[in-house]
PDB file of C-alpha atoms in Angstrom:
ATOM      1  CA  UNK A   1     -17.605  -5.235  15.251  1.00  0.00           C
ATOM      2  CA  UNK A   2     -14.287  -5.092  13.660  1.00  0.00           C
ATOM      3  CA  UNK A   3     -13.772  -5.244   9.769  1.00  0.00           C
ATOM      4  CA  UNK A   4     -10.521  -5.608   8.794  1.00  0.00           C
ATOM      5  CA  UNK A   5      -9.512  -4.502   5.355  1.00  0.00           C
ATOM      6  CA  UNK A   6      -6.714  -6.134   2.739  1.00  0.00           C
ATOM      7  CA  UNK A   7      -5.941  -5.701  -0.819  1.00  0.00           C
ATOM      8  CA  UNK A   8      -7.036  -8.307  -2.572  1.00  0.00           C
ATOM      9  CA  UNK A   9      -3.162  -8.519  -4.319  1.00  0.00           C
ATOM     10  CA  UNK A  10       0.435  -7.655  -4.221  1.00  0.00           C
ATOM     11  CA  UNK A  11       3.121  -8.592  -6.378  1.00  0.00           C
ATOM     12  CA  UNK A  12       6.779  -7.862  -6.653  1.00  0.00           C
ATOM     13  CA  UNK A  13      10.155  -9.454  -7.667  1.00  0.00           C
ATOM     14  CA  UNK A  14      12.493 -11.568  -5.984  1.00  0.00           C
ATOM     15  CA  UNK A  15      14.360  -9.991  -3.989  1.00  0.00           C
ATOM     16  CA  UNK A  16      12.707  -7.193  -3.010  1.00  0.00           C
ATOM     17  CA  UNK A  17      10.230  -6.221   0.036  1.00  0.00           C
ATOM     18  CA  UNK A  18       6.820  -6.883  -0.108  1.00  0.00           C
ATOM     19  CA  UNK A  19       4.494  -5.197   2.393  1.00  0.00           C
ATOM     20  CA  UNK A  20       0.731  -6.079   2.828  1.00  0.00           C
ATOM     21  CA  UNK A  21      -1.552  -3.506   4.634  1.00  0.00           C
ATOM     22  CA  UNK A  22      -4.618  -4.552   7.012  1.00  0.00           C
ATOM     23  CA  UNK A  23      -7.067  -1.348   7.659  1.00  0.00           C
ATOM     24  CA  UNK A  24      -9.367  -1.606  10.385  1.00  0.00           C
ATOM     25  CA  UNK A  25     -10.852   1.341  12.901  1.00  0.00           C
ATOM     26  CA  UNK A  26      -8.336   1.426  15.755  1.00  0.00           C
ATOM     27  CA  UNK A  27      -6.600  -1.541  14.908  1.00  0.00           C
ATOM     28  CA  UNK A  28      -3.495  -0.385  16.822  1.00  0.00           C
ATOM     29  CA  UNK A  29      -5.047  -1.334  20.127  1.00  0.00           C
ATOM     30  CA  UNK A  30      -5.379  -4.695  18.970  1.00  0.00           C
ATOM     31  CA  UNK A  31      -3.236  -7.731  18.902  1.00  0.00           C
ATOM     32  CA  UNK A  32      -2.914  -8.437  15.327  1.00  0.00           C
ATOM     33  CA  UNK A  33      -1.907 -12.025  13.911  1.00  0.00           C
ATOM     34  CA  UNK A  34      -1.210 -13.337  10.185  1.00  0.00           C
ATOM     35  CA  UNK A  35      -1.342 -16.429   8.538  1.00  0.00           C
ATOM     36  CA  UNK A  36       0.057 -17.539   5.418  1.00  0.00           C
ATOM     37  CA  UNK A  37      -1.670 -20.078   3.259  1.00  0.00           C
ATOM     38  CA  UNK A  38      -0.648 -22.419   0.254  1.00  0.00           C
ATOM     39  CA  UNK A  39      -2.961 -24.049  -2.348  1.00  0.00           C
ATOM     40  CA  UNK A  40      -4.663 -26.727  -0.961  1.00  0.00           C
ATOM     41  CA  UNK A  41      -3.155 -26.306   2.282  1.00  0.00           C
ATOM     42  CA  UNK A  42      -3.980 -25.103   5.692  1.00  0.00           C
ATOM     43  CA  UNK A  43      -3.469 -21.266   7.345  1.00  0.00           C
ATOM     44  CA  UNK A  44       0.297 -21.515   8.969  1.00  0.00           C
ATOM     45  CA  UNK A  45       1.089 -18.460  11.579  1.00  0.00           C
ATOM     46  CA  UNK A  46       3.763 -16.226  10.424  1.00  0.00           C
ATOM     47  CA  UNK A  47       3.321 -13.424  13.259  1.00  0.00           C
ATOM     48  CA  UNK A  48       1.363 -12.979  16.176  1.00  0.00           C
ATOM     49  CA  UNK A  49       1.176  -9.783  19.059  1.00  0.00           C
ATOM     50  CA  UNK A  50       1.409  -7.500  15.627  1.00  0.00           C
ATOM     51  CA  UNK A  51       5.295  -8.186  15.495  1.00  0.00           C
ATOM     52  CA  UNK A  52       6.764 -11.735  17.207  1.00  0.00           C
ATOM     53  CA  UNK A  53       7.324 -14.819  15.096  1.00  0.00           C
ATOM     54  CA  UNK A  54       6.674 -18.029  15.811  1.00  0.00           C
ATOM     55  CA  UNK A  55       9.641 -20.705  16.044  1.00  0.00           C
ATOM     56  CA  UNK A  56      10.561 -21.896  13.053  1.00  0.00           C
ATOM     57  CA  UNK A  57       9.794 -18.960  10.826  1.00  0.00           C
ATOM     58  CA  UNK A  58      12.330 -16.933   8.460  1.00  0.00           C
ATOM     59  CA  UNK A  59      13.023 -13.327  10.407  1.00  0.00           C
ATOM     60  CA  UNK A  60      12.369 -12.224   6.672  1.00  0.00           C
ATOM     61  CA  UNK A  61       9.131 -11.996   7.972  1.00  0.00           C
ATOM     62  CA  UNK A  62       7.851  -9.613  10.443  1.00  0.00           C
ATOM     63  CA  UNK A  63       4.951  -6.914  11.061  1.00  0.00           C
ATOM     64  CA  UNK A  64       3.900  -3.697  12.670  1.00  0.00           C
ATOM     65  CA  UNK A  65       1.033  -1.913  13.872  1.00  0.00           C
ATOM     66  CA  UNK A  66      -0.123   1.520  14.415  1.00  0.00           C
ATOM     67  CA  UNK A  67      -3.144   3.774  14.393  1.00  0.00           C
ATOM     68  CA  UNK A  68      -5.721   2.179  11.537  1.00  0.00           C
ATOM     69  CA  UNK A  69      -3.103  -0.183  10.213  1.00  0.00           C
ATOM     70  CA  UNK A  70      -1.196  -3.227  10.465  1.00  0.00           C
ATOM     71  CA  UNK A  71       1.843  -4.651   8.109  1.00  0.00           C
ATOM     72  CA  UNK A  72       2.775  -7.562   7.579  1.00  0.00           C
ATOM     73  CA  UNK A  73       6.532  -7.206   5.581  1.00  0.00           C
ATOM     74  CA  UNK A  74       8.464  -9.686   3.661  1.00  0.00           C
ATOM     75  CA  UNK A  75      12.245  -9.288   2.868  1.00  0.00           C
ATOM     76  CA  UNK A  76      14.221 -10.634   0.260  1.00  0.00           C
ATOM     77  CA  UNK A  77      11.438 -12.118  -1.433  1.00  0.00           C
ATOM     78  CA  UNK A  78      11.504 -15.901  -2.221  1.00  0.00           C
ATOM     79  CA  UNK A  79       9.150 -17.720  -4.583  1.00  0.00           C
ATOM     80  CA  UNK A  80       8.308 -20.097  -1.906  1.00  0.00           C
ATOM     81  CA  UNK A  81       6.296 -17.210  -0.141  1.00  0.00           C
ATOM     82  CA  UNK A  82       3.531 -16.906  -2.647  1.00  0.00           C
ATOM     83  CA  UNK A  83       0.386 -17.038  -0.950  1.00  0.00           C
ATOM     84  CA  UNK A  84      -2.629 -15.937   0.207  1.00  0.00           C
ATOM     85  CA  UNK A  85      -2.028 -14.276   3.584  1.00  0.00           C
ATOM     86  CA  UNK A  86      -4.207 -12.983   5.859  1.00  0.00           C
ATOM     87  CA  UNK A  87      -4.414 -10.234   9.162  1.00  0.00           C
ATOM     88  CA  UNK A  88      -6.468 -11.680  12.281  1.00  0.00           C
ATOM     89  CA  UNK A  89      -7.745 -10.277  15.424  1.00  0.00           C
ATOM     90  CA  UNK A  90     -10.240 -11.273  18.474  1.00  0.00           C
ATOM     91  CA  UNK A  91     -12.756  -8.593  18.587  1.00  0.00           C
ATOM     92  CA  UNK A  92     -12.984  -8.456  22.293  1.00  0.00           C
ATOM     93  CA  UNK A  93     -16.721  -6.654  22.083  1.00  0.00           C
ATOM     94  CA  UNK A  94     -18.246  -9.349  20.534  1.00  0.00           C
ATOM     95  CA  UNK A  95     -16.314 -12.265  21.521  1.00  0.00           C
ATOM     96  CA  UNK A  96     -15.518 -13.288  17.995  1.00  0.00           C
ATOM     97  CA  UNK A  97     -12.212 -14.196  15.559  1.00  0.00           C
ATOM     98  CA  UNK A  98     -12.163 -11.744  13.017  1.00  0.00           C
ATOM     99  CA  UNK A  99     -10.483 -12.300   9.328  1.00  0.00           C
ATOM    100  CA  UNK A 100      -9.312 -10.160   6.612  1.00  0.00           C
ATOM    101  CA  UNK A 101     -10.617 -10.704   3.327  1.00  0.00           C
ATOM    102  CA  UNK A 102      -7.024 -12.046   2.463  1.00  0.00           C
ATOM    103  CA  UNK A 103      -4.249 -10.879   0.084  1.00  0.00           C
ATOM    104  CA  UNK A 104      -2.588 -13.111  -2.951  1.00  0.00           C
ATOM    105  CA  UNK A 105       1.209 -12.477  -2.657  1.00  0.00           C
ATOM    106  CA  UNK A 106       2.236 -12.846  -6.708  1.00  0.00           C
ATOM    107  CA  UNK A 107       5.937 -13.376  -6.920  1.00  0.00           C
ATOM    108  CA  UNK A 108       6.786 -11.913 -10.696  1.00  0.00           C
TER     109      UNK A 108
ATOM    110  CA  UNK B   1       4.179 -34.196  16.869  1.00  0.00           C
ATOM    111  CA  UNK B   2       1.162 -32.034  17.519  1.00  0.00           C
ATOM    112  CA  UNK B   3      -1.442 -33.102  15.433  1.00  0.00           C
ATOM    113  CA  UNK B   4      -5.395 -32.078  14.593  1.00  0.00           C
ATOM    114  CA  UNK B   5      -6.809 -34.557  12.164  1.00  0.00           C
ATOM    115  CA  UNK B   6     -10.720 -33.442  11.059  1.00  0.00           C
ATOM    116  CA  UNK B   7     -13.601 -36.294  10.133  1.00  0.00           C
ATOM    117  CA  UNK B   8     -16.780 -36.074   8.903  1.00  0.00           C
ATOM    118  CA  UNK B   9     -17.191 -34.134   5.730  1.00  0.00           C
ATOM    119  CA  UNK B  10     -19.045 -34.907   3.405  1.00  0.00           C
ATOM    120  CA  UNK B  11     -21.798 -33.952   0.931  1.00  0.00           C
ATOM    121  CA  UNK B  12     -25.418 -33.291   2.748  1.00  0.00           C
ATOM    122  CA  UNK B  13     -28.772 -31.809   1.397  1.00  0.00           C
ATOM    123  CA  UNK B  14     -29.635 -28.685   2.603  1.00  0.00           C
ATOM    124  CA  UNK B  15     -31.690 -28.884   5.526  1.00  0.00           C
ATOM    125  CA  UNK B  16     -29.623 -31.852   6.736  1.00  0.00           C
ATOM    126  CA  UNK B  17     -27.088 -32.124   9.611  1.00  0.00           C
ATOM    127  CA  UNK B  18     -23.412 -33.592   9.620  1.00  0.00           C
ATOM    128  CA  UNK B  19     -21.104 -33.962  12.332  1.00  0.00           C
ATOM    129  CA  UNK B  20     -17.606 -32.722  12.454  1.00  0.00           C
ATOM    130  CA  UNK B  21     -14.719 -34.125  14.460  1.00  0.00           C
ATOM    131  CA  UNK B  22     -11.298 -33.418  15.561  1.00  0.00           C
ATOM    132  CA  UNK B  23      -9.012 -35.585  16.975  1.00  0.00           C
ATOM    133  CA  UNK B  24      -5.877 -34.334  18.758  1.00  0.00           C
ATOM    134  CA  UNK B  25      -2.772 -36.167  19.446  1.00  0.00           C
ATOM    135  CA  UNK B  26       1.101 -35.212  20.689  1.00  0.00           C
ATOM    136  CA  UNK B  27       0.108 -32.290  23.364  1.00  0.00           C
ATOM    137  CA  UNK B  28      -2.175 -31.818  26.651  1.00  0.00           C
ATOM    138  CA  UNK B  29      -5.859 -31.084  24.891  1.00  0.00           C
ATOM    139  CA  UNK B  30      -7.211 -31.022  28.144  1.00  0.00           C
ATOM    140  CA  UNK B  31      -5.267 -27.735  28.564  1.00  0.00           C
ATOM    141  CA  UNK B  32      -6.125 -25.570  25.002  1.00  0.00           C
ATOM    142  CA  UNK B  33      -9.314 -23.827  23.794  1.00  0.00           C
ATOM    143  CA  UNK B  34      -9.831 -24.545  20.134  1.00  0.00           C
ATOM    144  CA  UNK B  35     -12.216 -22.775  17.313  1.00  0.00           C
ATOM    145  CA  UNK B  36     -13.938 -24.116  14.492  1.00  0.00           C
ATOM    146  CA  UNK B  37     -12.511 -21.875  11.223  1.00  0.00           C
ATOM    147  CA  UNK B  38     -14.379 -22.786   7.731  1.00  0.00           C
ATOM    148  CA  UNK B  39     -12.885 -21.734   4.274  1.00  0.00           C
ATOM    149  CA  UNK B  40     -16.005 -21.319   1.638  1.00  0.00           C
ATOM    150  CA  UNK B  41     -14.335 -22.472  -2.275  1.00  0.00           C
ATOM    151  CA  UNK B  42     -12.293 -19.580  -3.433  1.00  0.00           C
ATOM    152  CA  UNK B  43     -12.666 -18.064  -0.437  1.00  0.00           C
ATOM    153  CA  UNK B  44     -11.049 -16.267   2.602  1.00  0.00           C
ATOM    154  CA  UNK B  45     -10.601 -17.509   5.694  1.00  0.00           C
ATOM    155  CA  UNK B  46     -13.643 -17.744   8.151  1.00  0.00           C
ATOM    156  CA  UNK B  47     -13.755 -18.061  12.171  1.00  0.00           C
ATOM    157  CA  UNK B  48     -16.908 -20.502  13.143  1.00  0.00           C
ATOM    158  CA  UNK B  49     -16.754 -21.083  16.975  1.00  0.00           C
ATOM    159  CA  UNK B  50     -14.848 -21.464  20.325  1.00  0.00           C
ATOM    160  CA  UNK B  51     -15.303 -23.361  23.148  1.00  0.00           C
ATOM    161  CA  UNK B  52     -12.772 -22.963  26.544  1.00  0.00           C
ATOM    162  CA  UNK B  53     -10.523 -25.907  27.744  1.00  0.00           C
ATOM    163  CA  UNK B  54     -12.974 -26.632  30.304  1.00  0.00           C
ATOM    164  CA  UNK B  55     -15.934 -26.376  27.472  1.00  0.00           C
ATOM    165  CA  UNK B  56     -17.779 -24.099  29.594  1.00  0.00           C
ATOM    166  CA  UNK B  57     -17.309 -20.726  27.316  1.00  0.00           C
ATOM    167  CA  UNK B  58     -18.766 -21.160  24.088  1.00  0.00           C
ATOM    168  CA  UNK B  59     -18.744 -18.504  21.484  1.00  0.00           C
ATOM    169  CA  UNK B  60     -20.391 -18.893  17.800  1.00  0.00           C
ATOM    170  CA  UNK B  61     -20.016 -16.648  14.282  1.00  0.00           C
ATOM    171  CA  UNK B  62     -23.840 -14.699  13.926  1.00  0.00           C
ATOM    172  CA  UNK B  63     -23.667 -17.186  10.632  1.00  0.00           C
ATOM    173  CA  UNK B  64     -24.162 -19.834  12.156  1.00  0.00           C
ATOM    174  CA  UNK B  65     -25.190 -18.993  15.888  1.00  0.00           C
ATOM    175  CA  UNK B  66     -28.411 -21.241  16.676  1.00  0.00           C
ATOM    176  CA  UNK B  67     -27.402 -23.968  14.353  1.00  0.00           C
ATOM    177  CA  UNK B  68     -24.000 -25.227  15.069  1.00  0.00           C
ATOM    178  CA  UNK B  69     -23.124 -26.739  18.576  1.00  0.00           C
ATOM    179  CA  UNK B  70     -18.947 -26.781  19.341  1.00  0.00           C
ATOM    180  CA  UNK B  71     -18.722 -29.459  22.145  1.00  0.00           C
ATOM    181  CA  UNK B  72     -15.212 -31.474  23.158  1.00  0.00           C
ATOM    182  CA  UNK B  73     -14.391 -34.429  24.714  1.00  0.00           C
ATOM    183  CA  UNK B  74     -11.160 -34.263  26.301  1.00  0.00           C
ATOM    184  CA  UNK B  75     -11.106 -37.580  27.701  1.00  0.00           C
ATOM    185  CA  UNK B  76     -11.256 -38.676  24.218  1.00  0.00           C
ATOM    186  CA  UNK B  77      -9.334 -35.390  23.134  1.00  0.00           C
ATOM    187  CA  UNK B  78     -11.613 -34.483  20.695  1.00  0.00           C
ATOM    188  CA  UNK B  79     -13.354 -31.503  19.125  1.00  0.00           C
ATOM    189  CA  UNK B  80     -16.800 -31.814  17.612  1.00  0.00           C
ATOM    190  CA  UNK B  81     -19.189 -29.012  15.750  1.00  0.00           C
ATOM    191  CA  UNK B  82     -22.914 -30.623  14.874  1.00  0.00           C
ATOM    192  CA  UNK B  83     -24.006 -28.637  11.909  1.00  0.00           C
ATOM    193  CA  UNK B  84     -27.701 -28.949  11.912  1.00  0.00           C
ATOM    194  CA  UNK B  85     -30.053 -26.822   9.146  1.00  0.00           C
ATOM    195  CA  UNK B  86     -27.384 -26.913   6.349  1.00  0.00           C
ATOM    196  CA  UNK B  87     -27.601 -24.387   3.806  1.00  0.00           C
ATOM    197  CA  UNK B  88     -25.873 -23.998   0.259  1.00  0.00           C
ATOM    198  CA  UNK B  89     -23.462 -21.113   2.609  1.00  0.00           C
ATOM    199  CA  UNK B  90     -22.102 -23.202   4.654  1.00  0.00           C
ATOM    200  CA  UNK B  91     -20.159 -25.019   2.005  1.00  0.00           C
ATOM    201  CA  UNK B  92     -16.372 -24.784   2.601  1.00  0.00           C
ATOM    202  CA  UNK B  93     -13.648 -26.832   4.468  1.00  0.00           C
ATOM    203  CA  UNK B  94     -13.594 -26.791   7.497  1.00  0.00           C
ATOM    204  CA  UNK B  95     -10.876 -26.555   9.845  1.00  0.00           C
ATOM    205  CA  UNK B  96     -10.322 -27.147  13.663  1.00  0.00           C
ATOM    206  CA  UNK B  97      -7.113 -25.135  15.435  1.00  0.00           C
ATOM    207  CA  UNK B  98      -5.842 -25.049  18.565  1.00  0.00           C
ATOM    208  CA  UNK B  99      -5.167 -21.815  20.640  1.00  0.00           C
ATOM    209  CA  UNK B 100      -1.553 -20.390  20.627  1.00  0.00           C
ATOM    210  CA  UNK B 101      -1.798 -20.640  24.381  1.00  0.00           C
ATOM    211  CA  UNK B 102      -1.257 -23.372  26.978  1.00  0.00           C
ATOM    212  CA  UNK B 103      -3.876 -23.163  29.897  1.00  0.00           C
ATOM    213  CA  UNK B 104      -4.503 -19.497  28.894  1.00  0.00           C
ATOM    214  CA  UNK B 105      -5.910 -18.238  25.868  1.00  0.00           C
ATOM    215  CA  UNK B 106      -4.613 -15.812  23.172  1.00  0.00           C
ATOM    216  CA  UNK B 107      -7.319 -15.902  20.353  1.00  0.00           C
ATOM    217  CA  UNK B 108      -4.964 -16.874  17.959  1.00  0.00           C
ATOM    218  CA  UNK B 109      -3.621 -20.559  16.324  1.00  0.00           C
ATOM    219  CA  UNK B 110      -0.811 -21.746  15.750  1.00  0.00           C
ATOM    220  CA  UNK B 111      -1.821 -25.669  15.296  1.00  0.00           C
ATOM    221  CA  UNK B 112      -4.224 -26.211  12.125  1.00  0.00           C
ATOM    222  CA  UNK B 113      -5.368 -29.380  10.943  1.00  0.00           C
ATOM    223  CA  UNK B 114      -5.697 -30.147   7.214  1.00  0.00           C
ATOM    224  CA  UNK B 115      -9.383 -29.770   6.984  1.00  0.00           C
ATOM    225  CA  UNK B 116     -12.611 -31.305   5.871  1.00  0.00           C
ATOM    226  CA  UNK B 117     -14.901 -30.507   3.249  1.00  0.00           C
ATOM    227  CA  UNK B 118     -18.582 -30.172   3.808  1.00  0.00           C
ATOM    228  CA  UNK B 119     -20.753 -29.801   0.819  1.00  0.00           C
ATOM    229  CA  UNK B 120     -24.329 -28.569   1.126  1.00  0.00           C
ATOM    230  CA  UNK B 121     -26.149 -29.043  -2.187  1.00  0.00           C
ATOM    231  CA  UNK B 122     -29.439 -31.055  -3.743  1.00  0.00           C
TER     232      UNK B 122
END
């Protein structure tokens, strides 16, 4: 089954780009999705199909994927975007949802 | 507004069963598979189960495959999980989300409710 692999945190300063890696074997064949999460609040999806954004999100956000890696970048980082985000997939072998272990977006 | 508001939660021995629901309100239920996703404290993000618009494809996590039972009413457009055999790892909140995709499905979410906490602890 799929494990899909995140730093556990990147920081950088307002302004710049922030980019957050998710390793997994082959991932490039999948559909890749990522969700950004506040304290105390629930996952909100930022980008699905690896690069498309949902209505309603900032195009400061948007995401690739090739080979054994997705991205998931940021532009023109705000403060409002720290978070915990995280890199999904449906691993279609088993028939499960598959997580990353997450990554805490630090705004300096 | 589409809206998935969880019940249930609560604190429960281990050994003990609780009963989660989800109720759904502003779109066609009848027409979206939904998951079960639980969040442990201080944890990441983790997917529970699915069940098909129809309820007749069920898929379960190994964690908790043979204990948990997703079921939905869609008359009542609701989303259950019955947690039976509770142990201290299945602490977390739990969440219910709908699938990205109207009367297809994309194995993705893109409606979350707020959650509800389970407990399992003596």
């Amino acid at each position: 089954s799929h494990v899909l692999t995140q730093p556990p945190s990147v920081s950088v300063a307002p302004g710049q780009t922030a980019r957050i890696p998710c390793g997994g074997k082959n991932i490039g064949s999948k559909s890749v999705q990522w969700y950004q999460q506040k304290p105390g609040q629930a996952p909100v999806l930022v980008v699905y199909d690896d690069s498309d954004r949902p209505s309603g999100i900032p195009e400061r956000f948007s995401g690739s994927n090739s080979g054994n890696t997705a991205t998931l970048t940021i532009s023109r980082v705000e403060a409002g975007d720290e978070a915990d985000y995280y890199c999904q997939l449906w691993d279609t072998s088993t028939d499960h949802g598959v997580f990353g272990g997450g990554t805490k977006l630090t705004v300096l | 507004e589409v809206q998935l508001v969880e019940s249930g939660g609560g604190l429960v021995q281990p050994g003990g069963s609780l009963r989660l629901s989800c109720a759904a309100s502003g779109f066609t239920f009848s027409s979206y598979e939904m998951d079960w996703v639980r969040q442990a404290p201080g944890k990441g993000l983790e997917w529970v189960a699915h069940i098909s618009s129809s309820g007749d494809t069920i898929y379960y996590a190994d964690s908790v495959k043979g204990r948990f039972t997703i079921s939905r009413d869609n008359a009542m457009k609701s989303l259950y999980l019955q947690m039976n055999s509770l142990r201290g790892e299945d602490t977390a909140v739990y969440y219910c989300a709908r699938d990205a995709y109207n009367d297809l499905w994309s194995g993705y979410w893109d409606c979350w409710g707020q959650g509800t906490p389970v407990t399992v602890s003596s």
